[in-house]
Short mmCIF file of C-alpha atoms and ligand atoms in Angstrom, two decimals:
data_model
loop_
_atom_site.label_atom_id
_atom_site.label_comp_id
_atom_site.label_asym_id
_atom_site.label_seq_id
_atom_site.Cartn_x
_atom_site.Cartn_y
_atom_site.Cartn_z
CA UNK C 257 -163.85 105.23 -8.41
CA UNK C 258 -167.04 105.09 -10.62
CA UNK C 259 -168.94 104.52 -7.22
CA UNK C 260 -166.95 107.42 -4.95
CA UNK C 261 -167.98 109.72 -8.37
CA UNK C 262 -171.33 108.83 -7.43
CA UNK C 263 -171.48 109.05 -4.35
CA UNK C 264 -169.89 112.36 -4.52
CA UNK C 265 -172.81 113.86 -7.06
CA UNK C 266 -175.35 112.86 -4.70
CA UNK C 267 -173.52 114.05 -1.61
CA UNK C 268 -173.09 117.73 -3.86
CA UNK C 269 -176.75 117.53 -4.15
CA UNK C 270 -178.01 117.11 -0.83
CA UNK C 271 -175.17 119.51 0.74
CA UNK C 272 -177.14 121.83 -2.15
CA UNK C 273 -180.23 121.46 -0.26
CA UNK C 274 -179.28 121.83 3.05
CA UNK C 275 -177.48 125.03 2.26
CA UNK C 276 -180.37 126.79 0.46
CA UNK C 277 -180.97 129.53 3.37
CA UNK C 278 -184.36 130.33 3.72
CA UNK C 279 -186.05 133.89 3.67
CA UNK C 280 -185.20 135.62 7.21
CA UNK C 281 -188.45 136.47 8.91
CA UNK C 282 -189.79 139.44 9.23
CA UNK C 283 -188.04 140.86 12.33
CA UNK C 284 -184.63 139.69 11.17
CA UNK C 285 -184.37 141.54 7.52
CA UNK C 286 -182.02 144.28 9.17
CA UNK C 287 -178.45 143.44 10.05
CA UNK C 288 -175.65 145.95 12.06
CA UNK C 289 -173.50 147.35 9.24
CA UNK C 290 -170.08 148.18 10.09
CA UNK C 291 -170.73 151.39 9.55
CA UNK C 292 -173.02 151.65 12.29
CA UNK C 293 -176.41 151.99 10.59
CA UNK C 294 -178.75 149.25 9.89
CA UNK C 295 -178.10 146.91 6.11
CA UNK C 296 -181.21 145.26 5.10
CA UNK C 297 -182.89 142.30 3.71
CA UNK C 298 -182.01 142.37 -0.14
CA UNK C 299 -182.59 138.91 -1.97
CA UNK C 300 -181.58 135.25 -2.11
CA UNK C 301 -178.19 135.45 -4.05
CA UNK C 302 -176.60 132.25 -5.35
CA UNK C 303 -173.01 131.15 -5.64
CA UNK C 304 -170.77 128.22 -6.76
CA UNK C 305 -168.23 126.32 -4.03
CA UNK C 306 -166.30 123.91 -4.31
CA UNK C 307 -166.71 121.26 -1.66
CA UNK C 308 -164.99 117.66 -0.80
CA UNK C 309 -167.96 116.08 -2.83
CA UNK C 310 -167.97 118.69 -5.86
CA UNK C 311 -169.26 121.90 -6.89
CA UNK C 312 -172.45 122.72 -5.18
CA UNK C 313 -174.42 125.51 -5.74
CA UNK C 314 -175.37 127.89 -2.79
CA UNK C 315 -178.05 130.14 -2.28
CA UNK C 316 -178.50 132.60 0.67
CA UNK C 317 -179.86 135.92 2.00
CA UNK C 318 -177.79 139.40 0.76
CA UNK C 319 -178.04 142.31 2.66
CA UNK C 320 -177.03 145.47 1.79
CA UNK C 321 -177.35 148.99 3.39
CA UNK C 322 -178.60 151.67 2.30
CA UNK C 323 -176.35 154.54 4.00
CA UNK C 324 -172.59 153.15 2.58
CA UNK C 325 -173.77 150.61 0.36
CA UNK C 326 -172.09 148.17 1.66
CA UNK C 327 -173.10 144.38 0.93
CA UNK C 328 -172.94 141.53 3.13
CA UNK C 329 -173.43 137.77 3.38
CA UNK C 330 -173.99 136.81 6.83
CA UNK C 331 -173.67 133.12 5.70
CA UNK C 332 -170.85 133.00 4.22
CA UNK C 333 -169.37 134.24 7.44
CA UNK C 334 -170.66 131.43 9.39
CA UNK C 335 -169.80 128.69 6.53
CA UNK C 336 -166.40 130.26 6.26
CA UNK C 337 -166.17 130.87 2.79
CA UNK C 338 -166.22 134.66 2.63
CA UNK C 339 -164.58 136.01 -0.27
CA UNK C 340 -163.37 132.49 -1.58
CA UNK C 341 -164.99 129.81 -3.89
CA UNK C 342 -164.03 126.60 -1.97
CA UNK C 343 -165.46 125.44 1.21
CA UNK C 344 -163.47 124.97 4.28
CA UNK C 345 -162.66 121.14 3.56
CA UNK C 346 -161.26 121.80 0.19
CA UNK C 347 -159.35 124.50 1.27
CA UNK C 348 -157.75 121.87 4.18
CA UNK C 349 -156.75 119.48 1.18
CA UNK C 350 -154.98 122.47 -0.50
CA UNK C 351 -153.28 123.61 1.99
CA UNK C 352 -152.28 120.33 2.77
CA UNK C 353 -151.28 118.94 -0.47
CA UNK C 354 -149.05 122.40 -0.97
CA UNK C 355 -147.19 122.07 1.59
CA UNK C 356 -146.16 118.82 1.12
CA UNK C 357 -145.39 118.74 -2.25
CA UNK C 358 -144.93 120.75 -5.21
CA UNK C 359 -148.11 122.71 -6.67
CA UNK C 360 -148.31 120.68 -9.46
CA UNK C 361 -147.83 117.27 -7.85
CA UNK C 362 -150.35 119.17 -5.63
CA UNK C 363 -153.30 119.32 -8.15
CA UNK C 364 -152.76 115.73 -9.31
CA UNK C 365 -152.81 114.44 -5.39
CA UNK C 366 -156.50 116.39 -5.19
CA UNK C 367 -157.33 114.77 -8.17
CA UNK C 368 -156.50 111.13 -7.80
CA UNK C 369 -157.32 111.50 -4.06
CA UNK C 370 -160.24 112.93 -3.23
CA UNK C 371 -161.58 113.25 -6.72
CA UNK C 372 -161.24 117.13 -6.93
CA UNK C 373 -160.48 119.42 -10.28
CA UNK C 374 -158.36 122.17 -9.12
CA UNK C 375 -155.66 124.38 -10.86
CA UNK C 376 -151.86 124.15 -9.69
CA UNK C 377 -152.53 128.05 -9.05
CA UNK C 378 -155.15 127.28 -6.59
CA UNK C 379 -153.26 124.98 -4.85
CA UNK C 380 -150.58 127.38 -4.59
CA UNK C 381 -152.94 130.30 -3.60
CA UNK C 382 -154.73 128.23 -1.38
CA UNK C 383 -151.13 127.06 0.56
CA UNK C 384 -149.72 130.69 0.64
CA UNK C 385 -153.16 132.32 1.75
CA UNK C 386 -153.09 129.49 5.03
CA UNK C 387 -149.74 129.92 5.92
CA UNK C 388 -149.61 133.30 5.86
CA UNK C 389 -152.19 133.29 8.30
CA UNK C 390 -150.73 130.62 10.38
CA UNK C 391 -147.55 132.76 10.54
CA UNK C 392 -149.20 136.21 11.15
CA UNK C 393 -150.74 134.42 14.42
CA UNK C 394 -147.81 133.03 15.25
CA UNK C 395 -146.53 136.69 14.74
CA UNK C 396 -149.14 138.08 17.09
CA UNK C 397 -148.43 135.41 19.70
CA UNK C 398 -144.24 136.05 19.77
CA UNK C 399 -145.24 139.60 20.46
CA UNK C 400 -147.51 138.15 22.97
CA UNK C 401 -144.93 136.45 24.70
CA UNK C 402 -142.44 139.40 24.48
CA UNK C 403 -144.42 141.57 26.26
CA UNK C 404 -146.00 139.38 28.91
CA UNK C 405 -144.64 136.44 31.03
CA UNK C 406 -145.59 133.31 29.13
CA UNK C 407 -148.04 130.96 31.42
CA UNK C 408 -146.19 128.52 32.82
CA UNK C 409 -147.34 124.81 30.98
CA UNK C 410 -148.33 122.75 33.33
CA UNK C 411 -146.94 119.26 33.00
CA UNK C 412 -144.80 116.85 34.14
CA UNK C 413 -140.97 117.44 34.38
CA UNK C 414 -138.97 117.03 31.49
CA UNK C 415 -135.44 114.81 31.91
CA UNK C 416 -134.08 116.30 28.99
CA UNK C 417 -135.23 119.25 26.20
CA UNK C 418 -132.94 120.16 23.74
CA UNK C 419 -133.24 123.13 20.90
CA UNK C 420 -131.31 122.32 17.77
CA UNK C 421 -130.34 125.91 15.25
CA UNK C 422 -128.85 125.79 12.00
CA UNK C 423 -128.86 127.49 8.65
CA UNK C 424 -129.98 126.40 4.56
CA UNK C 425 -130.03 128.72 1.88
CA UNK C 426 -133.23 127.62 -0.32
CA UNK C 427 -133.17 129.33 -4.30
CA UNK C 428 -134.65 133.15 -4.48
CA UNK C 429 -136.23 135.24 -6.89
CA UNK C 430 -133.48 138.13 -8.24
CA UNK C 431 -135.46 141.03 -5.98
CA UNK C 432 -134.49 138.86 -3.19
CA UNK C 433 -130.77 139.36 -3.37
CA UNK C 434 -130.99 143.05 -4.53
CA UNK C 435 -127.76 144.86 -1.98
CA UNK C 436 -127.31 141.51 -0.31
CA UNK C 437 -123.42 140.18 -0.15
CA UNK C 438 -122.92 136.29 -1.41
CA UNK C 439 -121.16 133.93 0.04
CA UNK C 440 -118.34 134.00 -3.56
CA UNK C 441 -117.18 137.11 -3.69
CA UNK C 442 -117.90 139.14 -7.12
CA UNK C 443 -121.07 136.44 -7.56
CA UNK C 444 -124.75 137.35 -7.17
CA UNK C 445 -126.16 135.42 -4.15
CA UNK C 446 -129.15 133.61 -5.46
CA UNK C 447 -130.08 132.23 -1.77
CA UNK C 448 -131.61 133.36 1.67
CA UNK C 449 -130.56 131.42 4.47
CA UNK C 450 -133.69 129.88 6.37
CA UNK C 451 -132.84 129.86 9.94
CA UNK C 452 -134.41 126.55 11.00
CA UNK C 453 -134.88 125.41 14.92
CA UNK C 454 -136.06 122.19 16.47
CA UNK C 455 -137.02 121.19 20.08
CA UNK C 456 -137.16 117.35 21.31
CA UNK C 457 -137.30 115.79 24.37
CA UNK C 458 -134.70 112.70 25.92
CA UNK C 459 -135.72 110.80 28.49
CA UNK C 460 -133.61 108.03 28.22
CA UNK C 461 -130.21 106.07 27.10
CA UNK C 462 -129.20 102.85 25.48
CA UNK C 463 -127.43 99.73 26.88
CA UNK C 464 -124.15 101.59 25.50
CA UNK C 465 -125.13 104.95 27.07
CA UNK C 466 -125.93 106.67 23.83
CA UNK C 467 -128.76 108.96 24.08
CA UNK C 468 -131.84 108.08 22.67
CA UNK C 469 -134.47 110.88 21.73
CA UNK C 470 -138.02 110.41 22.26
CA UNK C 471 -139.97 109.70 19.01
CA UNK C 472 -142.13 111.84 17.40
CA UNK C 473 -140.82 114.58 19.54
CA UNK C 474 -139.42 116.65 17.64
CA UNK C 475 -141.39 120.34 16.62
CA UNK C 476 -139.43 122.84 14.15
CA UNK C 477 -139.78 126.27 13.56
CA UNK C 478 -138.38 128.20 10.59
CA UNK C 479 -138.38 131.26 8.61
CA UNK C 480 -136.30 133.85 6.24
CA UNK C 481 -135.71 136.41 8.85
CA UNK C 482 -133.14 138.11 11.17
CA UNK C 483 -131.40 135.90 13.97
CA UNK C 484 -133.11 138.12 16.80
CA UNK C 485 -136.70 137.42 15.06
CA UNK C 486 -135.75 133.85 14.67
CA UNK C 487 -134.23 133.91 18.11
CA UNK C 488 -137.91 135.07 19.81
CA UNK C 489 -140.21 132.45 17.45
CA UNK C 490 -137.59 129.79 18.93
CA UNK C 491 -137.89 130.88 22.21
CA UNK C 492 -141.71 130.83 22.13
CA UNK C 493 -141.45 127.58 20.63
CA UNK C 494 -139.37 125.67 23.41
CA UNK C 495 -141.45 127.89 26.06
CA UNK C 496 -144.73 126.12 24.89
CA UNK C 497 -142.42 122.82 24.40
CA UNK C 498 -141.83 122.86 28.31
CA UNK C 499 -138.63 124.36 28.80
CA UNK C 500 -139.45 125.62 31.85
CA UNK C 501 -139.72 122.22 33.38
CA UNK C 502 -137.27 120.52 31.81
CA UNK C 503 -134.54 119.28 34.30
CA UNK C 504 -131.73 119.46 32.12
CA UNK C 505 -131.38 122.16 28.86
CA UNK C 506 -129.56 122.07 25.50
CA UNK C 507 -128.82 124.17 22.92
CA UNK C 508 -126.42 122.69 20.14
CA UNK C 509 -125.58 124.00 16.85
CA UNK C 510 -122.45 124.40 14.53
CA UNK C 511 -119.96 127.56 15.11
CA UNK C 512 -121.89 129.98 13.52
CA UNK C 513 -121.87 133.24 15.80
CA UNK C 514 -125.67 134.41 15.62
CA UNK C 515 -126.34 131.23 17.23
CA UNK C 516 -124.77 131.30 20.22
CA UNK C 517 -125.81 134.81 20.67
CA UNK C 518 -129.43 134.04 20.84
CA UNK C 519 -128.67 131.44 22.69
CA UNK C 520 -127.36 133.23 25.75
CA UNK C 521 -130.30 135.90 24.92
CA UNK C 522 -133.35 133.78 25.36
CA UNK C 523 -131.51 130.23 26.62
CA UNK C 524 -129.24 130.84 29.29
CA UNK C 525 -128.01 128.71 31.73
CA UNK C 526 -128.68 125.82 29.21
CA UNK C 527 -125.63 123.29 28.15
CA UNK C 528 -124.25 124.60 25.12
CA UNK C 529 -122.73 122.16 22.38
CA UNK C 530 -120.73 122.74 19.19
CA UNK C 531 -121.94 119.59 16.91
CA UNK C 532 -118.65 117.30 16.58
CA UNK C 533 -118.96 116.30 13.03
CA UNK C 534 -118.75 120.29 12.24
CA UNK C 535 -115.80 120.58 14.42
CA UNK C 536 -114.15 117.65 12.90
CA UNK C 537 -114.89 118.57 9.86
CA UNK C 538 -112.75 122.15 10.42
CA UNK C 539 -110.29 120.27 11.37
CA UNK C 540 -110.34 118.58 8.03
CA UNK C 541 -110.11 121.50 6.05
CA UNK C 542 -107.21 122.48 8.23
CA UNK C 543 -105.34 119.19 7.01
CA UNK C 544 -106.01 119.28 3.51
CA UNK C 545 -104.45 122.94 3.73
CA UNK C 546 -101.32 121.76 5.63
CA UNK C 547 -100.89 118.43 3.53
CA UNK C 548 -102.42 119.42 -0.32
CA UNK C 549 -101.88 116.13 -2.10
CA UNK C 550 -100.93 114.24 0.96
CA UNK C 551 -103.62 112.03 2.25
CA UNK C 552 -101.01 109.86 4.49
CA UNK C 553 -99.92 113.03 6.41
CA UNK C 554 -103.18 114.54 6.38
CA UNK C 555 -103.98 111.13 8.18
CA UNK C 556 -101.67 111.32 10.48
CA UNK C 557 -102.23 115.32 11.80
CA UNK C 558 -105.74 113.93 12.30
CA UNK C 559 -104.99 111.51 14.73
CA UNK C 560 -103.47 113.72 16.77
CA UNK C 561 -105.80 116.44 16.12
CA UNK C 562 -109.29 114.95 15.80
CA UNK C 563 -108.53 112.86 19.23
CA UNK C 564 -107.66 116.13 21.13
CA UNK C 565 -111.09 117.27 19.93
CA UNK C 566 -112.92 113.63 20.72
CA UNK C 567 -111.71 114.30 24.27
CA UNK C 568 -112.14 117.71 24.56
CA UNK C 569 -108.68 118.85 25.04
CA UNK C 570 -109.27 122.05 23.61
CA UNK C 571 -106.40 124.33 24.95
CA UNK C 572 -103.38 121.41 23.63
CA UNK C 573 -105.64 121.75 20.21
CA UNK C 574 -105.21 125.52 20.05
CA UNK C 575 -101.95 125.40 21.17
CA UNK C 576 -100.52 123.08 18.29
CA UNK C 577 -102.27 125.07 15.59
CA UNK C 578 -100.85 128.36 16.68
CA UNK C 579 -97.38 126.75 16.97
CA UNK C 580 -97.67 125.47 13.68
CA UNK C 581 -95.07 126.55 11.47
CA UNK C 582 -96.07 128.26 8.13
CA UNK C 583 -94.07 130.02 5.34
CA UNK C 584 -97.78 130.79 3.74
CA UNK C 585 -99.35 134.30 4.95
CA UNK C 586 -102.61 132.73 3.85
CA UNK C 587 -102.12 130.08 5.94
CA UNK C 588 -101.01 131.43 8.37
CA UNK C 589 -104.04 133.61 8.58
CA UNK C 590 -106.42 130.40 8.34
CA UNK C 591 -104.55 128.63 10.89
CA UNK C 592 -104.98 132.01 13.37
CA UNK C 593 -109.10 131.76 12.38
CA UNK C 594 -109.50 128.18 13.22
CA UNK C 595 -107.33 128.39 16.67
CA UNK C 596 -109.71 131.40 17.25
CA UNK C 597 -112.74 129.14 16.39
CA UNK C 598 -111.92 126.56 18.95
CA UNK C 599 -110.48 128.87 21.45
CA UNK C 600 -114.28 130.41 21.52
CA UNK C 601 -115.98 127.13 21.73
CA UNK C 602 -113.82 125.08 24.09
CA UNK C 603 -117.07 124.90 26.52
CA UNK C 604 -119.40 123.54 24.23
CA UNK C 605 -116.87 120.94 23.31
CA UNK C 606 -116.44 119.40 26.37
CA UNK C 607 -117.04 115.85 24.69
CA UNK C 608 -116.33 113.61 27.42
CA UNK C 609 -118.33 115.39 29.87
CA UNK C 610 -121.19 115.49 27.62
CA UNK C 611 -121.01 111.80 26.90
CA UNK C 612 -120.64 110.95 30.30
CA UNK C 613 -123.96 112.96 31.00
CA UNK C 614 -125.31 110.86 27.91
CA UNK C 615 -126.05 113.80 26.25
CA UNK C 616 -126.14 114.13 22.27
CA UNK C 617 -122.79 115.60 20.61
CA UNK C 618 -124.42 115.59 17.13
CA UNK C 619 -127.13 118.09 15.36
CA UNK C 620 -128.22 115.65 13.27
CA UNK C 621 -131.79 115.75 14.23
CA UNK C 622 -131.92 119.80 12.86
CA UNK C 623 -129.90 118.63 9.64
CA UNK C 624 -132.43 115.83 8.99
CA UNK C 625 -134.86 118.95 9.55
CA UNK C 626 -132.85 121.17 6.91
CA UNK C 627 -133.84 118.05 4.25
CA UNK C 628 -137.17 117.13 5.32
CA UNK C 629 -138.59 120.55 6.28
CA UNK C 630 -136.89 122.54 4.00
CA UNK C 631 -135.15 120.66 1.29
CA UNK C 632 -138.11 118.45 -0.22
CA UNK C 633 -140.39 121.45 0.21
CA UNK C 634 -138.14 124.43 -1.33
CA UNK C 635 -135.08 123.46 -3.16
CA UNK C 636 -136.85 121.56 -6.06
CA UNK C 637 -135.21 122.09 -9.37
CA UNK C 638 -136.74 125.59 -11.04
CA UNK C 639 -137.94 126.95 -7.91
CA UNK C 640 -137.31 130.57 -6.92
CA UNK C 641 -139.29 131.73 -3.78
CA UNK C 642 -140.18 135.19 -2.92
CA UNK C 643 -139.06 135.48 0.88
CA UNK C 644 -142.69 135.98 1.63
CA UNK C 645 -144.53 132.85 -0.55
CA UNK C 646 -141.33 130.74 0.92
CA UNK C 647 -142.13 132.20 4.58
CA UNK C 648 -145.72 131.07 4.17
CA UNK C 649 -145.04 127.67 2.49
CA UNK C 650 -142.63 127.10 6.09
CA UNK C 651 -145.05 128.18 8.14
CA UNK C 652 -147.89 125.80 6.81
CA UNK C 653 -144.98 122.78 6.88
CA UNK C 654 -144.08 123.50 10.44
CA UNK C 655 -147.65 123.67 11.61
CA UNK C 656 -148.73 120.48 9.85
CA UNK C 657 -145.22 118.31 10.86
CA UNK C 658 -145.75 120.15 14.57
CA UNK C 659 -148.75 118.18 14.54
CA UNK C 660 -150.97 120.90 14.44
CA UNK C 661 -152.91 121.38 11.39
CA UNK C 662 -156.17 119.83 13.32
CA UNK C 663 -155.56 122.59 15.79
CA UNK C 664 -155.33 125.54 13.27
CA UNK C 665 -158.66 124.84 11.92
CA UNK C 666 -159.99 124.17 15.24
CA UNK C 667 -158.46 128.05 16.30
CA UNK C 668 -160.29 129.42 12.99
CA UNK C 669 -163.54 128.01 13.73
CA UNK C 670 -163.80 129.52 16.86
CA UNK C 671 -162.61 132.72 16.69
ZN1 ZN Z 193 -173.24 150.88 6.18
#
């Protein structure tokens, strides 16, 4: 440690050297202002960045002109750190550290890691500032793709591509909720549902004919929004994912309505599935209504039940459960709902057939998502997002677990 400290002061001061910009010459001590006259040649002005090695003082040419008054920095423009105190790298680490962790937990990583003195605020700053920009291009490239026919990515053909939807509520600020309805009647909702997606790719089975998916192909995408702007960053998403060349197309999800809608709106043709274990688990509830107190009946309606579902007899399910007898108007009433709920999704349960095409029945890859993405990120104890600082925070975790953190930075220099 003693030797990276050193190594770091002596790094600060020859980075302090090589950015000491000398005076322009003579034919270069007028600039374009934006204002269409000509800023000139002022003085050498210093300032203070942080780098990866440390503080290093800075010292380069200020113009300013003389018809708005407008000052500029041409060299802080080229170094990147207009309007901001820490270099490039150090703003990396930030962003980096924020989005995987805590702001707090963020400061102590820069410490201990890279031997850097920042404030949790920074860190915080510093992770909301980058994903907000990472999501306003993504922004600009879902209208892009709106408008336009998407290029076709070129590639080779993809057995299988699957897109995975579901729905976490992660802890809000009060504004947040202001007019909203909750999910308890009478109680203030203090969530917002994220709507997160996921698209991987199966190219193969197991011995037993289980699917297997391919690893480390799995991208998400996620944000606090409506289901038809959720609906378009998914469908640019799987469009840059392949889906155009995949042989054989998935969508899977739980019941929830807005997902199958967006699924026939941007997805259709593909193989829809209702995820089993949220079927089963309906049927559940159902059982524990019929049977309170009863766990050996309960048992016993699921036999029937749960293996009509396993096998995909859908219409003999609906059947029994609107022949079954009920003296309870409540009941009743639920019973009507959940024949209703499998009545609408009797294609997407088509078990066998799925199994036979050794397709995946489960969502579990999207609820491992809802944890990992979401979860570790957003739900810590004493954490109440604005929709926007949570929005950014997603953004930033998406692009970095996407694999494409390298690539934003990349995108940044060059434009
Ligand atoms: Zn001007």
């Amino acid at each position: 440690m003693a030797v990276r400290s050193a190594m770091h002061r002596a790094g600060a001061a020859a980075l302090a050297e090589l950015l000491r910009f000398a005076v322009p010459a003579a034919d270069q001590r007028t600039i374009p202002c934006s204002c269409g006259h000509q800023a000139r040649h002022q003085e050498a002005r210093g300032k203070t960045i942080l780098t990866v090695v440390g503080a290093v003082k800075i010292s380069r040419p200020y113009y300013l002109c003389p018809h708005c008054h407008l000052g500029q920095f041409p060299a802080d423009v080229e170094l990147d750190i207009k309007n901001t105190e820490s270099s490039p790298g150090v703003r990396r680490l930030e962003a980096f550290v924020g989005q995987e962790a805590p702001c707090e937990q963020g400061r102590q990583r820069m410490k201990l890691l890279a031997g850097l003195e920042v404030t949790t605020k920074a860190v915080e700053r510093m992770a909301e500032v980058i994903g907000a920009d990472i999501a306003a291009r993504q922004q600009a490239q879902i209208q892009l793709a709106m408008q336009l026919d998407l290029p076709i990515v070129v590639g080779d053909p993809i057995p299988i591509l699957y897109i995975q939807m579901d729905g976490t509520g992660v802890p809000v600020v009060k504004k947040e909720t202001v007019g909203r309805a909750s999910k308890t009647e009478g109680q203030p909702a203090h969530t917002r549902e994220v709507k997160l997606g996921c698209v991987f790719t199966q190219t193969t089975w197991d011995e037993e004919g289980r699917p297997v998916r391919v690893p480390d192909s799995t991208t998400y995408v996620g944000a606090i929004e409506t289901a038809e702007e959720f609906g378009k960053r998914l469908y640019l998403e799987a469009w840059q994912r392949g889906w155009s060349r995949a042989r054989v197309r998935v969508v899977m999800g739980d019941g929830s309505v807005w997902i199958w809608n967006q699924a026939d709106l941007h997805f259709p043709g593909a193989i829809q599935i209702v995820d089993l274990y949220h079927a089963r688990e309906h049927l559940w509830e159902l059982a524990r209504k019929l049977f309170p107190n009863d766990e050996a009946l309960q048992k016993r309606w699921m036999m029937t039940h749960q293996h009509w579902l396993d096998h995909g007899k859908i219409k003999k399910l609906v059947t029994s459960l609107q022949s079954t007898p009920t003296s309870s108007a409540e009941l009743s009433e639920k019973l009507r709902i959940e024949a209703e709920y499998f009545r609408r999704n009797a294609m997407r349960m088509r078990y066998p057939k799925f199994r036979r095409l050794h397709l995946f029945v489960g969502t579990g890859v999207i609820e491992a998502g809802c944890k990992t993405v979401v979860g570790s990120r957003l739900k810590q104890s004493g954490m109440f997002w604005t929709v926007r600082g949570a929005n950014a925070i997603l953004a930033l975790r998406c692009c970095y677990l996407n694999g494409r953190f390298e690539d934003y930075w990349e995108g940044r220099r060059a434009a």
